[in-house]
């Protein structure tokens, strides 16, 4: 299955970045409530989140790794979503950059 990957650097440290990402995810879940279904997310002690959700009948799965100086999101895309890969990566990057760019 084809994949996607986005990496966004940040100056916040791991704990602050993880808190901001969790807040962002709650906001996005509400904003896209009718478009995203069956959202599953599991966080580990190392600030790594496994996620999956359905949108437009397609299942998207992946992992978000909050590191001390960057956040890396990667996952699998169904072949039917490959036309939107660039837009998906761009949207993820834009949202993370906004979330992580403001000073602590």
mmCIF file of C-alpha atoms in Angstrom:
data_model
loop_
_atom_site.group_PDB
_atom_site.id
_atom_site.type_symbol
_atom_site.label_atom_id
_atom_site.label_comp_id
_atom_site.label_asym_id
_atom_site.label_seq_id
_atom_site.Cartn_x
_atom_site.Cartn_y
_atom_site.Cartn_z
ATOM 1 C CA UNK A 1 0.000 0.000 0.000
ATOM 2 C CA UNK A 2 1.377 3.460 -0.851
ATOM 3 C CA UNK A 3 2.293 5.766 1.971
ATOM 4 C CA UNK A 4 2.671 9.360 3.018
ATOM 5 C CA UNK A 5 5.141 11.100 5.327
ATOM 6 C CA UNK A 6 5.318 14.579 6.807
ATOM 7 C CA UNK A 7 7.937 15.956 9.190
ATOM 8 C CA UNK A 8 7.556 19.331 10.906
ATOM 9 C CA UNK A 9 10.367 20.757 13.064
ATOM 10 C CA UNK A 10 9.526 22.644 16.271
ATOM 11 C CA UNK A 11 11.389 24.413 19.126
ATOM 12 C CA UNK A 12 8.969 23.401 21.903
ATOM 13 C CA UNK A 13 10.381 20.258 23.438
ATOM 14 C CA UNK A 14 8.621 16.912 23.417
ATOM 15 C CA UNK A 15 6.119 17.442 26.247
ATOM 16 C CA UNK A 16 4.792 20.813 25.025
ATOM 17 C CA UNK A 17 4.619 19.603 21.417
ATOM 18 C CA UNK A 18 2.687 16.480 22.475
ATOM 19 C CA UNK A 19 0.199 18.578 24.463
ATOM 20 C CA UNK A 20 -0.364 20.891 21.504
ATOM 21 C CA UNK A 21 -0.798 18.006 19.069
ATOM 22 C CA UNK A 22 -3.385 16.371 21.354
ATOM 23 C CA UNK A 23 -5.322 19.660 21.521
ATOM 24 C CA UNK A 24 -5.108 20.000 17.732
ATOM 25 C CA UNK A 25 -6.479 16.482 17.244
ATOM 26 C CA UNK A 26 -9.488 17.231 19.457
ATOM 27 C CA UNK A 27 -10.141 20.419 17.468
ATOM 28 C CA UNK A 28 -9.851 18.643 14.106
ATOM 29 C CA UNK A 29 -12.116 15.806 15.214
ATOM 30 C CA UNK A 30 -14.850 18.345 15.940
ATOM 31 C CA UNK A 31 -14.231 20.337 12.763
ATOM 32 C CA UNK A 32 -14.488 17.277 10.509
ATOM 33 C CA UNK A 33 -17.085 15.392 12.560
ATOM 34 C CA UNK A 34 -19.302 14.444 9.623
ATOM 35 C CA UNK A 35 -16.423 13.483 7.332
ATOM 36 C CA UNK A 36 -14.285 11.321 9.617
ATOM 37 C CA UNK A 37 -15.675 8.118 11.109
ATOM 38 C CA UNK A 38 -14.364 5.358 13.375
ATOM 39 C CA UNK A 39 -11.430 7.457 14.602
ATOM 40 C CA UNK A 40 -9.077 5.333 16.708
ATOM 41 C CA UNK A 41 -5.963 6.642 18.413
ATOM 42 C CA UNK A 42 -3.634 5.066 20.932
ATOM 43 C CA UNK A 43 -0.763 6.949 22.569
ATOM 44 C CA UNK A 44 2.324 5.220 23.959
ATOM 45 C CA UNK A 45 4.533 6.462 26.786
ATOM 46 C CA UNK A 46 7.020 7.688 24.182
ATOM 47 C CA UNK A 47 4.525 10.177 22.662
ATOM 48 C CA UNK A 48 3.889 7.998 19.627
ATOM 49 C CA UNK A 49 0.293 7.736 18.449
ATOM 50 C CA UNK A 50 -1.094 4.926 16.319
ATOM 51 C CA UNK A 51 -4.181 6.115 14.445
ATOM 52 C CA UNK A 52 -6.825 4.969 11.990
ATOM 53 C CA UNK A 53 -10.026 6.460 10.621
ATOM 54 C CA UNK A 54 -12.450 6.220 7.729
ATOM 55 C CA UNK A 55 -13.206 9.026 5.310
ATOM 56 C CA UNK A 56 -15.173 8.772 2.067
ATOM 57 C CA UNK A 57 -15.278 4.996 2.583
ATOM 58 C CA UNK A 58 -11.471 4.733 2.727
ATOM 59 C CA UNK A 59 -9.437 3.578 5.735
ATOM 60 C CA UNK A 60 -6.364 5.659 6.587
ATOM 61 C CA UNK A 61 -3.858 4.222 9.094
ATOM 62 C CA UNK A 62 -0.601 5.580 10.404
ATOM 63 C CA UNK A 63 1.588 6.795 13.202
ATOM 64 C CA UNK A 64 2.478 10.188 14.660
ATOM 65 C CA UNK A 65 5.791 10.426 16.488
ATOM 66 C CA UNK A 66 6.287 13.517 18.670
ATOM 67 C CA UNK A 67 10.027 13.962 19.109
ATOM 68 C CA UNK A 68 11.946 16.639 21.068
ATOM 69 C CA UNK A 69 12.566 18.730 17.906
ATOM 70 C CA UNK A 70 10.031 17.501 15.335
ATOM 71 C CA UNK A 71 6.735 15.733 14.739
ATOM 72 C CA UNK A 72 6.701 12.965 12.137
ATOM 73 C CA UNK A 73 3.454 11.640 10.679
ATOM 74 C CA UNK A 74 3.481 8.691 8.318
ATOM 75 C CA UNK A 75 0.907 6.210 7.188
ATOM 76 C CA UNK A 76 -0.693 4.099 4.512
ATOM 77 C CA UNK A 77 -3.048 5.387 1.841
ATOM 78 C CA UNK A 78 -5.417 3.210 -0.150
ATOM 79 C CA UNK A 79 -4.702 3.288 -3.879
ATOM 80 C CA UNK A 80 -7.984 5.172 -4.390
ATOM 81 C CA UNK A 81 -6.597 8.068 -2.306
ATOM 82 C CA UNK A 82 -3.274 8.399 -4.139
ATOM 83 C CA UNK A 83 -4.599 11.256 -6.284
ATOM 84 C CA UNK A 84 -4.932 13.243 -3.061
ATOM 85 C CA UNK A 85 -1.544 12.329 -1.526
ATOM 86 C CA UNK A 86 -0.023 15.775 -2.093
ATOM 87 C CA UNK A 87 -3.044 17.542 -0.690
ATOM 88 C CA UNK A 88 -3.155 15.223 2.325
ATOM 89 C CA UNK A 89 0.537 15.798 3.102
ATOM 90 C CA UNK A 90 0.177 19.546 2.589
ATOM 91 C CA UNK A 91 -2.864 19.766 4.879
ATOM 92 C CA UNK A 92 -1.159 17.778 7.646
ATOM 93 C CA UNK A 93 1.963 19.923 7.381
ATOM 94 C CA UNK A 94 0.009 23.205 7.424
ATOM 95 C CA UNK A 95 -2.019 22.223 10.502
ATOM 96 C CA UNK A 96 1.064 21.030 12.397
ATOM 97 C CA UNK A 97 3.079 24.128 11.494
ATOM 98 C CA UNK A 98 0.306 26.404 12.816
ATOM 99 C CA UNK A 99 -0.024 24.327 15.971
ATOM 100 C CA UNK A 100 3.701 24.114 16.721
ATOM 101 C CA UNK A 101 4.930 27.538 15.598
ATOM 102 C CA UNK A 102 3.601 29.733 18.399
ATOM 103 C CA UNK A 103 5.959 30.281 21.349
ATOM 104 C CA UNK A 104 5.240 28.293 24.503
#
